[in-house]
């Protein structure tokens, strides 16, 4: 809901496939950012951020990611969320 409130389109892949297959499918469909939530991220209340190019940007909280996206949108794609915010902890 936070992502939708921020004006971002989101899609949840909660199928039974392995995480690697889900990431590959999202990458092939050119999803700009892939947020991965595994057991560790769920415990830490964070998301692991990846780009469609396969670059791992690191972990951050959802509000941190949304703030970085807002900054990127403001600057019309001049920065990735890692460059704009604390996603590279």
PDB file of C-alpha atoms in Angstrom:
ATOM      1  CA  UNK A   1       0.000   0.000   0.000  1.00  0.00           C
ATOM      2  CA  UNK A   2       2.855   2.416   0.727  1.00  0.00           C
ATOM      3  CA  UNK A   3       4.165   2.021  -2.820  1.00  0.00           C
ATOM      4  CA  UNK A   4       0.753   2.637  -4.351  1.00  0.00           C
ATOM      5  CA  UNK A   5       0.269   5.703  -2.122  1.00  0.00           C
ATOM      6  CA  UNK A   6       3.599   6.995  -3.430  1.00  0.00           C
ATOM      7  CA  UNK A   7       2.290   6.658  -6.992  1.00  0.00           C
ATOM      8  CA  UNK A   8       4.381   3.630  -7.932  1.00  0.00           C
ATOM      9  CA  UNK A   9       3.068   0.640  -9.846  1.00  0.00           C
ATOM     10  CA  UNK A  10       3.762  -2.574  -8.002  1.00  0.00           C
ATOM     11  CA  UNK A  11       3.272  -6.257  -8.636  1.00  0.00           C
ATOM     12  CA  UNK A  12       3.706  -9.064  -6.118  1.00  0.00           C
ATOM     13  CA  UNK A  13       5.031 -12.411  -7.316  1.00  0.00           C
ATOM     14  CA  UNK A  14       4.060 -14.763  -4.519  1.00  0.00           C
ATOM     15  CA  UNK A  15       4.058 -17.903  -6.658  1.00  0.00           C
ATOM     16  CA  UNK A  16       5.819 -21.136  -5.771  1.00  0.00           C
ATOM     17  CA  UNK A  17       8.812 -20.561  -8.072  1.00  0.00           C
ATOM     18  CA  UNK A  18      12.300 -20.214  -6.643  1.00  0.00           C
ATOM     19  CA  UNK A  19      13.457 -16.673  -5.947  1.00  0.00           C
ATOM     20  CA  UNK A  20      16.036 -16.837  -8.752  1.00  0.00           C
ATOM     21  CA  UNK A  21      13.341 -17.654 -11.304  1.00  0.00           C
ATOM     22  CA  UNK A  22      11.191 -14.788 -10.052  1.00  0.00           C
ATOM     23  CA  UNK A  23      14.091 -12.335 -10.312  1.00  0.00           C
ATOM     24  CA  UNK A  24      14.929 -13.543 -13.812  1.00  0.00           C
ATOM     25  CA  UNK A  25      11.302 -13.187 -14.930  1.00  0.00           C
ATOM     26  CA  UNK A  26      11.101  -9.638 -13.542  1.00  0.00           C
ATOM     27  CA  UNK A  27      14.419  -8.763 -15.205  1.00  0.00           C
ATOM     28  CA  UNK A  28      13.256 -10.079 -18.588  1.00  0.00           C
ATOM     29  CA  UNK A  29      10.054  -8.037 -18.379  1.00  0.00           C
ATOM     30  CA  UNK A  30      12.205  -4.948 -17.770  1.00  0.00           C
ATOM     31  CA  UNK A  31      10.808  -4.082 -14.346  1.00  0.00           C
ATOM     32  CA  UNK A  32      12.907  -1.024 -13.328  1.00  0.00           C
ATOM     33  CA  UNK A  33      13.390  -2.052  -9.681  1.00  0.00           C
ATOM     34  CA  UNK A  34      12.945  -5.456  -8.121  1.00  0.00           C
ATOM     35  CA  UNK A  35      12.384  -5.531  -4.368  1.00  0.00           C
ATOM     36  CA  UNK A  36      13.252  -8.905  -2.872  1.00  0.00           C
ATOM     37  CA  UNK A  37      11.961  -9.876   0.561  1.00  0.00           C
ATOM     38  CA  UNK A  38      13.337 -13.122   1.927  1.00  0.00           C
ATOM     39  CA  UNK A  39      13.420 -14.428   5.480  1.00  0.00           C
ATOM     40  CA  UNK A  40      16.286 -12.120   6.510  1.00  0.00           C
ATOM     41  CA  UNK A  41      14.679  -9.021   4.998  1.00  0.00           C
ATOM     42  CA  UNK A  42      11.343  -9.861   6.627  1.00  0.00           C
ATOM     43  CA  UNK A  43      13.038 -10.220  10.008  1.00  0.00           C
ATOM     44  CA  UNK A  44      14.895  -6.905   9.517  1.00  0.00           C
ATOM     45  CA  UNK A  45      11.846  -5.187   7.942  1.00  0.00           C
ATOM     46  CA  UNK A  46      13.895  -4.262   4.875  1.00  0.00           C
ATOM     47  CA  UNK A  47      13.880  -4.963   1.144  1.00  0.00           C
ATOM     48  CA  UNK A  48      16.788  -5.915  -1.103  1.00  0.00           C
ATOM     49  CA  UNK A  49      16.791  -3.661  -4.163  1.00  0.00           C
ATOM     50  CA  UNK A  50      17.941  -4.753  -7.630  1.00  0.00           C
ATOM     51  CA  UNK A  51      17.811  -2.978 -10.981  1.00  0.00           C
ATOM     52  CA  UNK A  52      16.556  -4.466 -14.225  1.00  0.00           C
ATOM     53  CA  UNK A  53      20.197  -4.557 -15.348  1.00  0.00           C
ATOM     54  CA  UNK A  54      20.920  -6.978 -12.492  1.00  0.00           C
ATOM     55  CA  UNK A  55      22.801  -4.546 -10.278  1.00  0.00           C
ATOM     56  CA  UNK A  56      22.246  -5.194  -6.572  1.00  0.00           C
ATOM     57  CA  UNK A  57      21.732  -1.889  -4.787  1.00  0.00           C
ATOM     58  CA  UNK A  58      21.590  -3.311  -1.287  1.00  0.00           C
ATOM     59  CA  UNK A  59      19.065  -3.312   1.510  1.00  0.00           C
ATOM     60  CA  UNK A  60      16.933  -0.491   2.831  1.00  0.00           C
ATOM     61  CA  UNK A  61      13.564   0.046   4.456  1.00  0.00           C
ATOM     62  CA  UNK A  62      10.533   0.601   2.253  1.00  0.00           C
ATOM     63  CA  UNK A  63      10.229   4.281   3.343  1.00  0.00           C
ATOM     64  CA  UNK A  64      13.916   4.812   2.445  1.00  0.00           C
ATOM     65  CA  UNK A  65      13.350   3.230  -0.969  1.00  0.00           C
ATOM     66  CA  UNK A  66      10.243   5.361  -1.567  1.00  0.00           C
ATOM     67  CA  UNK A  67      12.128   8.528  -0.622  1.00  0.00           C
ATOM     68  CA  UNK A  68      14.924   7.610  -3.045  1.00  0.00           C
ATOM     69  CA  UNK A  69      12.351   6.921  -5.792  1.00  0.00           C
ATOM     70  CA  UNK A  70      10.672  10.279  -5.151  1.00  0.00           C
ATOM     71  CA  UNK A  71      14.073  11.945  -5.469  1.00  0.00           C
ATOM     72  CA  UNK A  72      14.769  10.073  -8.715  1.00  0.00           C
ATOM     73  CA  UNK A  73      11.355  11.020 -10.110  1.00  0.00           C
ATOM     74  CA  UNK A  74      11.955  14.649  -9.156  1.00  0.00           C
ATOM     75  CA  UNK A  75      15.234  14.608 -11.056  1.00  0.00           C
ATOM     76  CA  UNK A  76      13.708  12.640 -13.952  1.00  0.00           C
ATOM     77  CA  UNK A  77      15.916   9.561 -13.694  1.00  0.00           C
ATOM     78  CA  UNK A  78      19.217  11.345 -13.181  1.00  0.00           C
ATOM     79  CA  UNK A  79      19.983   9.123 -10.182  1.00  0.00           C
ATOM     80  CA  UNK A  80      19.296   5.592  -9.089  1.00  0.00           C
ATOM     81  CA  UNK A  81      17.772   5.088  -5.617  1.00  0.00           C
ATOM     82  CA  UNK A  82      21.198   4.074  -4.280  1.00  0.00           C
ATOM     83  CA  UNK A  83      22.781   7.290  -5.447  1.00  0.00           C
ATOM     84  CA  UNK A  84      19.864   9.340  -4.162  1.00  0.00           C
ATOM     85  CA  UNK A  85      19.374   7.679  -0.794  1.00  0.00           C
ATOM     86  CA  UNK A  86      20.552   5.289   1.871  1.00  0.00           C
ATOM     87  CA  UNK A  87      19.744   2.086   0.007  1.00  0.00           C
ATOM     88  CA  UNK A  88      23.403   1.060  -0.010  1.00  0.00           C
ATOM     89  CA  UNK A  89      23.804   0.338   3.690  1.00  0.00           C
TER      90      UNK A  89
END
